[in-house]
PDB file of C-alpha atoms in Angstrom:
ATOM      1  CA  UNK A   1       0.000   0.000   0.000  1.00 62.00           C
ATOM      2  CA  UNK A   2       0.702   3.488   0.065  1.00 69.00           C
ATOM      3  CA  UNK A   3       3.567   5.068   2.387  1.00 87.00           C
ATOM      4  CA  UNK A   4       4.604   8.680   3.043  1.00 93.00           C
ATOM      5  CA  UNK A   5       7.696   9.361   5.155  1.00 94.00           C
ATOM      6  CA  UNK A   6       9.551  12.387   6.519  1.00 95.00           C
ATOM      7  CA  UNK A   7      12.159  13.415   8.748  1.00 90.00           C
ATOM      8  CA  UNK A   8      10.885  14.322  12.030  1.00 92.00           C
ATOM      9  CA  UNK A   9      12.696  17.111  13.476  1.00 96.00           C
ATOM     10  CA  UNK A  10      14.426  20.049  11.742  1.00 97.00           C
ATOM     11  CA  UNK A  11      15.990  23.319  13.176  1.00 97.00           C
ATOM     12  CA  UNK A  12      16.621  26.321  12.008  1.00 97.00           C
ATOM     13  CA  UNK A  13      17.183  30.307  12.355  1.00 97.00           C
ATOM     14  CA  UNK A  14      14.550  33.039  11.537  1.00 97.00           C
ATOM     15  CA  UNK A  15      15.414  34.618   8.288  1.00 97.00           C
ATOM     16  CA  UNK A  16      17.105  31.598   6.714  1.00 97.00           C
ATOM     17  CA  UNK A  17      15.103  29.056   4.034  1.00 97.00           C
ATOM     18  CA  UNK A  18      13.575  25.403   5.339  1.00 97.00           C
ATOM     19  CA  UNK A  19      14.013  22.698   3.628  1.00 97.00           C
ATOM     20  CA  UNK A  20      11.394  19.861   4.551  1.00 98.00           C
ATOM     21  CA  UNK A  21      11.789  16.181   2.611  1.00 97.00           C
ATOM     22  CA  UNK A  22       9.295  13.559   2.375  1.00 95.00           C
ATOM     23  CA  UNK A  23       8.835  10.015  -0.035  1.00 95.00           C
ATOM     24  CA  UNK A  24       5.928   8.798  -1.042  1.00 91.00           C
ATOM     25  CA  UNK A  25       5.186   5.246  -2.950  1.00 86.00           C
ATOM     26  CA  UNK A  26       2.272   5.561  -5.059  1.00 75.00           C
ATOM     27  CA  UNK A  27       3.443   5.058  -8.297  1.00 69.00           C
ATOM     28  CA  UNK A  28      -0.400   6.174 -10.028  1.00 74.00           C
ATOM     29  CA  UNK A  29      -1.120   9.843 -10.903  1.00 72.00           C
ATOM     30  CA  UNK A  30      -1.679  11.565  -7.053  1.00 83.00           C
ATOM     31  CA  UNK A  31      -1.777  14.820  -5.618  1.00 90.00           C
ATOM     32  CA  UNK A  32       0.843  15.315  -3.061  1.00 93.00           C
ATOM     33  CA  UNK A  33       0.006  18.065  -0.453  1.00 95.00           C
ATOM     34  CA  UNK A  34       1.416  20.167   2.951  1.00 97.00           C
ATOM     35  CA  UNK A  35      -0.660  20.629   5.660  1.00 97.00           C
ATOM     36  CA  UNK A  36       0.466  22.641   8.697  1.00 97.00           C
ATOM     37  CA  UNK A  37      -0.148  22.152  12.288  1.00 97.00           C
ATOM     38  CA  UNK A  38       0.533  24.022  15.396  1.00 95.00           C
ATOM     39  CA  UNK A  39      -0.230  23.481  18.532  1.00 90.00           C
ATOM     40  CA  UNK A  40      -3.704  22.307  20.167  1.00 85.00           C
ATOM     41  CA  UNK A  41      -5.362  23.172  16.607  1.00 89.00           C
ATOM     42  CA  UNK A  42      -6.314  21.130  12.996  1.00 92.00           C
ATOM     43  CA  UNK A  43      -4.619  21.017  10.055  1.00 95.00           C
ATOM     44  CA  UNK A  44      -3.921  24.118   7.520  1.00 96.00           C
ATOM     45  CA  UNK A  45      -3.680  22.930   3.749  1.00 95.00           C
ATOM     46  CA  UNK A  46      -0.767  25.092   2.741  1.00 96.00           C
ATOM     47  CA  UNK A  47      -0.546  23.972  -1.030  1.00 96.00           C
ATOM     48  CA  UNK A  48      -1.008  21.374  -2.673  1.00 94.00           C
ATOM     49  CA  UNK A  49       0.752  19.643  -6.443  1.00 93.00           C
ATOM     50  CA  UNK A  50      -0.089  17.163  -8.742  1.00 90.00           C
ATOM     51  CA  UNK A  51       2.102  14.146  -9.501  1.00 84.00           C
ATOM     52  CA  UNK A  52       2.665  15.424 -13.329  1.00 85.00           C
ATOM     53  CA  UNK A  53       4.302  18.614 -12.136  1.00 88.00           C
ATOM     54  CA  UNK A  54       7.686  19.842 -11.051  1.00 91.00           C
ATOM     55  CA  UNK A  55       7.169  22.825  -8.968  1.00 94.00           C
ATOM     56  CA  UNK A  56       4.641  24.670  -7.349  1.00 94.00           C
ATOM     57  CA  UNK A  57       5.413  28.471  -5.996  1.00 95.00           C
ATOM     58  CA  UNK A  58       3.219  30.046  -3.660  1.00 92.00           C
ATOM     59  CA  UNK A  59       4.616  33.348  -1.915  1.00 95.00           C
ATOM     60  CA  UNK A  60       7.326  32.381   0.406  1.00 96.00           C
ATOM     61  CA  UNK A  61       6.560  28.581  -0.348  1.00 97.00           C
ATOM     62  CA  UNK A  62       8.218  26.522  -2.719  1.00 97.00           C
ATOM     63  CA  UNK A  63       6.961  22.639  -3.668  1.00 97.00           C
ATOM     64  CA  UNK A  64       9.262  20.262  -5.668  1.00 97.00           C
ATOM     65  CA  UNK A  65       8.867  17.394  -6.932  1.00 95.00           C
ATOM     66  CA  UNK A  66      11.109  14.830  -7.957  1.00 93.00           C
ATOM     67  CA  UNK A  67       9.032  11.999  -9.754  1.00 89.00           C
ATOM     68  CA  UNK A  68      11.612   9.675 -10.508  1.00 89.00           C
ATOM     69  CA  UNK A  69      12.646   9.483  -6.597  1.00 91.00           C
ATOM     70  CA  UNK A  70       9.256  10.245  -5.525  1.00 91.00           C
ATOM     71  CA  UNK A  71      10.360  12.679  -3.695  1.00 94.00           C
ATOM     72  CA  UNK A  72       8.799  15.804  -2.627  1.00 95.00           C
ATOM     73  CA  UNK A  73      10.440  19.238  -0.562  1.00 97.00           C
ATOM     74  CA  UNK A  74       8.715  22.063   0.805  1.00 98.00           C
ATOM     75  CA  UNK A  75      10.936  24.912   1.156  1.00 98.00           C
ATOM     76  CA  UNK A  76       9.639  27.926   3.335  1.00 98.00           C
ATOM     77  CA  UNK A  77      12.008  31.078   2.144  1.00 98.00           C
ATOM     78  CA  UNK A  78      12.753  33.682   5.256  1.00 97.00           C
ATOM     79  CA  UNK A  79      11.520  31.368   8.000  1.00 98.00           C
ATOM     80  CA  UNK A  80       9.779  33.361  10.773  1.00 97.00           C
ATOM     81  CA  UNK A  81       9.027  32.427  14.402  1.00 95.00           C
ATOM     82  CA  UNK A  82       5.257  32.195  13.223  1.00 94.00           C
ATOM     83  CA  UNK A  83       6.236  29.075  11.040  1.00 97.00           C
ATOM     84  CA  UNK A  84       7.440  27.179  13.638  1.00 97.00           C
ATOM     85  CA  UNK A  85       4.818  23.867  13.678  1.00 97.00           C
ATOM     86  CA  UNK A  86       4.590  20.641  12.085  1.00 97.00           C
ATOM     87  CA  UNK A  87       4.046  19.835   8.656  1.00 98.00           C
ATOM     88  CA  UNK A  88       2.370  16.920   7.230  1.00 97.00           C
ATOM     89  CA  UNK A  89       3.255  15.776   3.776  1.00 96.00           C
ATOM     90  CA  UNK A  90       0.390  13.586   2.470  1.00 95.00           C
ATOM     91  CA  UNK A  91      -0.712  11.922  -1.000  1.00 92.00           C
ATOM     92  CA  UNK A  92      -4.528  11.219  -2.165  1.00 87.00           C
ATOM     93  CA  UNK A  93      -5.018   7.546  -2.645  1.00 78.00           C
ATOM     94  CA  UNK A  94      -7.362   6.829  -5.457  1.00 69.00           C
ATOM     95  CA  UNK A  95     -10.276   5.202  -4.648  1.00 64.00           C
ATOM     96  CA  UNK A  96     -14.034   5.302  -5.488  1.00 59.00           C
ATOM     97  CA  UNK A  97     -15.124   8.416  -5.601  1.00 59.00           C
ATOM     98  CA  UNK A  98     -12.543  10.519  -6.387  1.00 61.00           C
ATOM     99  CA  UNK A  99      -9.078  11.403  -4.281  1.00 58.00           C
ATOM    100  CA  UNK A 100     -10.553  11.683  -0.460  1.00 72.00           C
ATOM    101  CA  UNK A 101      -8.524   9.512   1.187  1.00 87.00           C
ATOM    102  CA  UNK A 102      -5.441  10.745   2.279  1.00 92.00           C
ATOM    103  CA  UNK A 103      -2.224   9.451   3.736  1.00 92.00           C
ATOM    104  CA  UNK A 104       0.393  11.731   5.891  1.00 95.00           C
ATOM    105  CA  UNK A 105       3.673  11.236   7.022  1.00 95.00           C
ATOM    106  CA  UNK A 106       4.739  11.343  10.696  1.00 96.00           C
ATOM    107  CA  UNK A 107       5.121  15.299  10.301  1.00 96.00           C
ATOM    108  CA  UNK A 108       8.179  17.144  10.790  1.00 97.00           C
ATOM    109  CA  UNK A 109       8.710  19.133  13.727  1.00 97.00           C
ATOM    110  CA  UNK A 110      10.082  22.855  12.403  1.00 98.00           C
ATOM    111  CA  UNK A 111      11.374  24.620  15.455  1.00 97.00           C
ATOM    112  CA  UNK A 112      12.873  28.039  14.342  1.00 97.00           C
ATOM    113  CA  UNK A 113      15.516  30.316  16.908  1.00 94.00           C
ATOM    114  CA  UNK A 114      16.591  33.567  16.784  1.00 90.00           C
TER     115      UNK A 114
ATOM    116  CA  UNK B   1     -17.456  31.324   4.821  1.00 71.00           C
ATOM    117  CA  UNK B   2     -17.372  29.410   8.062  1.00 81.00           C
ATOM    118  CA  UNK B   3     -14.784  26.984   8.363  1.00 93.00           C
ATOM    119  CA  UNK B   4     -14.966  22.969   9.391  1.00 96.00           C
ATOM    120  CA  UNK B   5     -16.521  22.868  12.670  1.00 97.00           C
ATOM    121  CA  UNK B   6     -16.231  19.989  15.034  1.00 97.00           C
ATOM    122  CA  UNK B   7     -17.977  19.868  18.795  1.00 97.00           C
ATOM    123  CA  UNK B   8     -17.113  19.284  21.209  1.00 97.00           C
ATOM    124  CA  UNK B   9     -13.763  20.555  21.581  1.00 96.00           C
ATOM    125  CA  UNK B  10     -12.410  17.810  24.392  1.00 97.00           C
ATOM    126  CA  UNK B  11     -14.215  14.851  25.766  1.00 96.00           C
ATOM    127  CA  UNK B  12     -13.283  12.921  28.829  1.00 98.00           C
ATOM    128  CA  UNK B  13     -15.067   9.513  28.840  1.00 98.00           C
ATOM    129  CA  UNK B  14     -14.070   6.615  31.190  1.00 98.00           C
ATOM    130  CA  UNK B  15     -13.382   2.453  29.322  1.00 97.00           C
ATOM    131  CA  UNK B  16     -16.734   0.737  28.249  1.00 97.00           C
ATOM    132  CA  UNK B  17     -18.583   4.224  27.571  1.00 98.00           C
ATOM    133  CA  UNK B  18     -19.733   5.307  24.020  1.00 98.00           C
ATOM    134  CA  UNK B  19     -19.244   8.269  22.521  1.00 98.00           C
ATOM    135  CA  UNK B  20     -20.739  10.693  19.561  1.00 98.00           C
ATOM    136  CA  UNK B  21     -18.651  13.554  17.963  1.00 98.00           C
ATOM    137  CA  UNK B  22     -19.748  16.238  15.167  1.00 98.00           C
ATOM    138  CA  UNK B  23     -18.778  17.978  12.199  1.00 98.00           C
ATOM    139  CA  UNK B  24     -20.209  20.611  10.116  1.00 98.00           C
ATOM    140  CA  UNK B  25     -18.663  20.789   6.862  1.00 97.00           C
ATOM    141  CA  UNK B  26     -17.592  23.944   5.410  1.00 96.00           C
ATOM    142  CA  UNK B  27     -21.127  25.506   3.171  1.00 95.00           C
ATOM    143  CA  UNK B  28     -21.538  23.822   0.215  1.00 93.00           C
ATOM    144  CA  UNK B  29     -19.249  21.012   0.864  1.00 94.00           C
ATOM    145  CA  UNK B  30     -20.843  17.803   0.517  1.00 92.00           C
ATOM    146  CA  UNK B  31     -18.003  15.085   1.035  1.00 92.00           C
ATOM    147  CA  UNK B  32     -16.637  14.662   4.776  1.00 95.00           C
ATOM    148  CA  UNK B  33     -13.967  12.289   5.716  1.00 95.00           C
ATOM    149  CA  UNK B  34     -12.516  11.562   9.522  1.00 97.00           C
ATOM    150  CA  UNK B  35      -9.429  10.877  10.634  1.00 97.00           C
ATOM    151  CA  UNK B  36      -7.638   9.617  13.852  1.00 98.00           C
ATOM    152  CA  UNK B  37      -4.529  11.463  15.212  1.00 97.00           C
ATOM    153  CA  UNK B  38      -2.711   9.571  17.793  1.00 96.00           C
ATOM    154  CA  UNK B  39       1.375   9.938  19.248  1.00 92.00           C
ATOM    155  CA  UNK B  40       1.823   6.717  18.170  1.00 90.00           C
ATOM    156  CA  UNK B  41      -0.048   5.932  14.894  1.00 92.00           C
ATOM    157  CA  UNK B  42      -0.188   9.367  13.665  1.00 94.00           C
ATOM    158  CA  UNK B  43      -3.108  10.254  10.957  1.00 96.00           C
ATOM    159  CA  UNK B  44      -5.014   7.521  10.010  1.00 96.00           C
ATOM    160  CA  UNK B  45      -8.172   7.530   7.870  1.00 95.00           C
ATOM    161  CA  UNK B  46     -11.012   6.307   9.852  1.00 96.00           C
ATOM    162  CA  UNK B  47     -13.966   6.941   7.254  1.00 93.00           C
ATOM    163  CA  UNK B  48     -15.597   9.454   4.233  1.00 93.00           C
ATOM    164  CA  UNK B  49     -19.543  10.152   3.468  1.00 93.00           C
ATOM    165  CA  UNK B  50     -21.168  11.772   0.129  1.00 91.00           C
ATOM    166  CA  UNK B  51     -24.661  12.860  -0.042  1.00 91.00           C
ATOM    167  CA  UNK B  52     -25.547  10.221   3.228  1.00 94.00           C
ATOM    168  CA  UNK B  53     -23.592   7.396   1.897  1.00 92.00           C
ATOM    169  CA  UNK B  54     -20.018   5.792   3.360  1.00 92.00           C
ATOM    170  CA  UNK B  55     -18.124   5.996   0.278  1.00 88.00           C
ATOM    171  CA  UNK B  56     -14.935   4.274   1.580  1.00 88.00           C
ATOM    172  CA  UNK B  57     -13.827   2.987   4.916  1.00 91.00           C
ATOM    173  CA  UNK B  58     -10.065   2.737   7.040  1.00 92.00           C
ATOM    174  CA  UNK B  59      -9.043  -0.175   8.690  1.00 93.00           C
ATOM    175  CA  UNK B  60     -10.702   0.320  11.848  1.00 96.00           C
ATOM    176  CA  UNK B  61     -12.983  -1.643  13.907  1.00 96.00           C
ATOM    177  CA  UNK B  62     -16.618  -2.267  13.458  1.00 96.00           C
ATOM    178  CA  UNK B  63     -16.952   0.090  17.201  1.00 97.00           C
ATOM    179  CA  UNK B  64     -15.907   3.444  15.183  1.00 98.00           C
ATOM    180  CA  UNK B  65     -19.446   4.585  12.855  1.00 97.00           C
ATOM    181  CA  UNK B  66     -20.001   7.436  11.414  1.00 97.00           C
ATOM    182  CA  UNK B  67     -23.246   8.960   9.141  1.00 97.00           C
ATOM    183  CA  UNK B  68     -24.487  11.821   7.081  1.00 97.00           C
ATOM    184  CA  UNK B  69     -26.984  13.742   7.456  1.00 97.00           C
ATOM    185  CA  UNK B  70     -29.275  15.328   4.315  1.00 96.00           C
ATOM    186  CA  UNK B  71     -27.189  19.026   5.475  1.00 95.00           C
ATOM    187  CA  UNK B  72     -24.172  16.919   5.110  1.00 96.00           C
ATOM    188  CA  UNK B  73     -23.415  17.259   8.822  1.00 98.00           C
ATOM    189  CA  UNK B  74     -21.871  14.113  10.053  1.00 98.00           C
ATOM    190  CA  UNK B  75     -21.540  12.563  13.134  1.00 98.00           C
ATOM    191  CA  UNK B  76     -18.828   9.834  13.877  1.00 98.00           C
ATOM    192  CA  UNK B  77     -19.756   7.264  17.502  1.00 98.00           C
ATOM    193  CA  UNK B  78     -17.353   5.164  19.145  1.00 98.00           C
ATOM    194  CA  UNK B  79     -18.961   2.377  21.157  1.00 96.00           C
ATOM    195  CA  UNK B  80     -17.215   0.351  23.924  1.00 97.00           C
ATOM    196  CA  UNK B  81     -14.635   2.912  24.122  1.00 98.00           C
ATOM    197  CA  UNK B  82     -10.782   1.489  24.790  1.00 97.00           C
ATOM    198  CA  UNK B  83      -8.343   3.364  26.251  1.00 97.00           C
ATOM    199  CA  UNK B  84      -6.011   3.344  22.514  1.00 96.00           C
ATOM    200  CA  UNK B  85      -9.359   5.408  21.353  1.00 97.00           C
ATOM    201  CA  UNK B  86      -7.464   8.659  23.131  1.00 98.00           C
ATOM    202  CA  UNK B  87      -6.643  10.870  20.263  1.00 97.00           C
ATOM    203  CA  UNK B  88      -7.760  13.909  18.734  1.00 97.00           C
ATOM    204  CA  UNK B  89     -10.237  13.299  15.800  1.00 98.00           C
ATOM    205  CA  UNK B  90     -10.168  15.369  12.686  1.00 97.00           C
ATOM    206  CA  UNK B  91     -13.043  15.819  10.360  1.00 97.00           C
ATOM    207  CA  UNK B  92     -12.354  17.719   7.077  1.00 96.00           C
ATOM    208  CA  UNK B  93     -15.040  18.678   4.407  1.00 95.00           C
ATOM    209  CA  UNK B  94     -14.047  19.133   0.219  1.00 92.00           C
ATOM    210  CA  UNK B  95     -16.319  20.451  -2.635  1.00 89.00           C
ATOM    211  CA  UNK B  96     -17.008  18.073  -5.689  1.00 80.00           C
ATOM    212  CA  UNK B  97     -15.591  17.845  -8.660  1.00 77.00           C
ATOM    213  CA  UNK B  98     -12.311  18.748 -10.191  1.00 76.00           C
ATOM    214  CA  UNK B  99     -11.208  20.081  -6.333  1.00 80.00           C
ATOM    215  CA  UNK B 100     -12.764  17.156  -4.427  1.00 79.00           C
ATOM    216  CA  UNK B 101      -9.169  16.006  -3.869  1.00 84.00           C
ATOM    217  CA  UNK B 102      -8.772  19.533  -1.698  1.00 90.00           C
ATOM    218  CA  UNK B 103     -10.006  18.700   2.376  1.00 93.00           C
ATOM    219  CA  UNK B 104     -10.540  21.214   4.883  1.00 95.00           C
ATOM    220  CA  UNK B 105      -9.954  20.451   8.407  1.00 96.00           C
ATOM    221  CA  UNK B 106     -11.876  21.342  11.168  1.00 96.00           C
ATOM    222  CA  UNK B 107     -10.087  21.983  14.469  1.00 96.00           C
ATOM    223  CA  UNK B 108     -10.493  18.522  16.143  1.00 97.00           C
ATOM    224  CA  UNK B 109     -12.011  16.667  19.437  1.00 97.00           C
ATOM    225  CA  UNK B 110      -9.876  15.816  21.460  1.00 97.00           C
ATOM    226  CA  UNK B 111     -11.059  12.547  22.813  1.00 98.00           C
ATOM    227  CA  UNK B 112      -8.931  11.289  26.269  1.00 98.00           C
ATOM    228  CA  UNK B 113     -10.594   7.881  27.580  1.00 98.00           C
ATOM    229  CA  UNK B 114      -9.751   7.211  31.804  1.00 96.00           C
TER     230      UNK B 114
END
């Protein structure tokens, strides 16, 4: 079946770029998506890309994707304090009905320090 | 618009009890889907319902139900309740069509069992 993975933990100092990783298995057309989540609250779809394309740009966010690998980075340009959370990578698994079933990683803990 | 709304926010129940949560879906949205969140399991897909009809189904046990409602409300019950059933339960919402794929999460119940 279907498996998403991710590093858990990443560090790093306000004003410089993240760099989050994940690897997903599907090997079908998918949508591949980050979700944010901070503290005591839901998830927050931050943007989402479909398996056929490269890269996705969205303001300070950056999505790549590396089909051959299956691999997937989120790259959050001048990190602030306010980004600090963790982010889900997840794919849409196929089934009836459309793309509503979705499978996340373990999330990766961004902590960002002055 | 209103967002994904779940009630009630936290529930303490005690091994043996059942349990009923909600979730309105964002207006318009007819497709919701829930999902466990655990420490140890992470996100897991519990269940999805379209216009009052389970349209696919996680690998949970018969104890977690869920239905629809003609407003597209859902509710999700846990019966028999274990202590593993701790976790904070998401619920998200998506339109049809060509963005079904995109879910909306509500803020979650948080769910501890004694």
């Amino acid at each position: 079946g279907e498996d998403v993975e991710q590093s858990l933990f990443l560090s790093v100092r306000e004003g410089d770029s993240s760099v989050i990783n994940c690897t997903y298995t599907d090997s079908s057309s998918t949508y591949l998506y980050w979700y944010k989540q901070e503290p005591g609250a839901g998830l927050q779809l931050l943007t989402y890309i479909f398996s056929n394309m490269d890269m996705k740009q969205d303001q300070r966010l950056t999505v790549l994707l590396n089909k051959k690998d299956k691999h997937l980075s989120l790259r959050i340009a001048d990190t602030q304090t306010g980004d600090s959370a963790i982010y889900f990578c997840a794919e849409s698994e196929a089934i009836s009905g459309g793309y509503n079933k979705l499978i996340f990683g373990a999330g990766t803990r961004l902590a960002v320090h002055p | 618009k209103a967002g994904v709304t779940q009630t009630p926010r936290y529930l303490i129940k005690t091994r043996g009890q059942q349990v009923t949560l909600s979730c309105s879906p964002i207006s318009g949205h007819r497709s919701v889907s829930w999902y466990q969140q655990t420490p140890g399991q992470g996100l897991q897909f519990l269940f999805e319902y379209f216009s009052e009809t389970q349209r696919n189904k996680g690998n949970f046990p018969g104890r977690f139900s869920g239905r629809q409602f003609s407003n597209s409300r859902s509710e999700m019950n846990v019966s028999t309740l274990e202590l593993g059933d701790s976790a904070l339960y998401l619920c998200a919402s998506s339109l049809e069509g060509d963005r079904a794929h995109i879910q909306y999460f509500g803020a979650g119940t948080r769910l501890s069992v004694l």
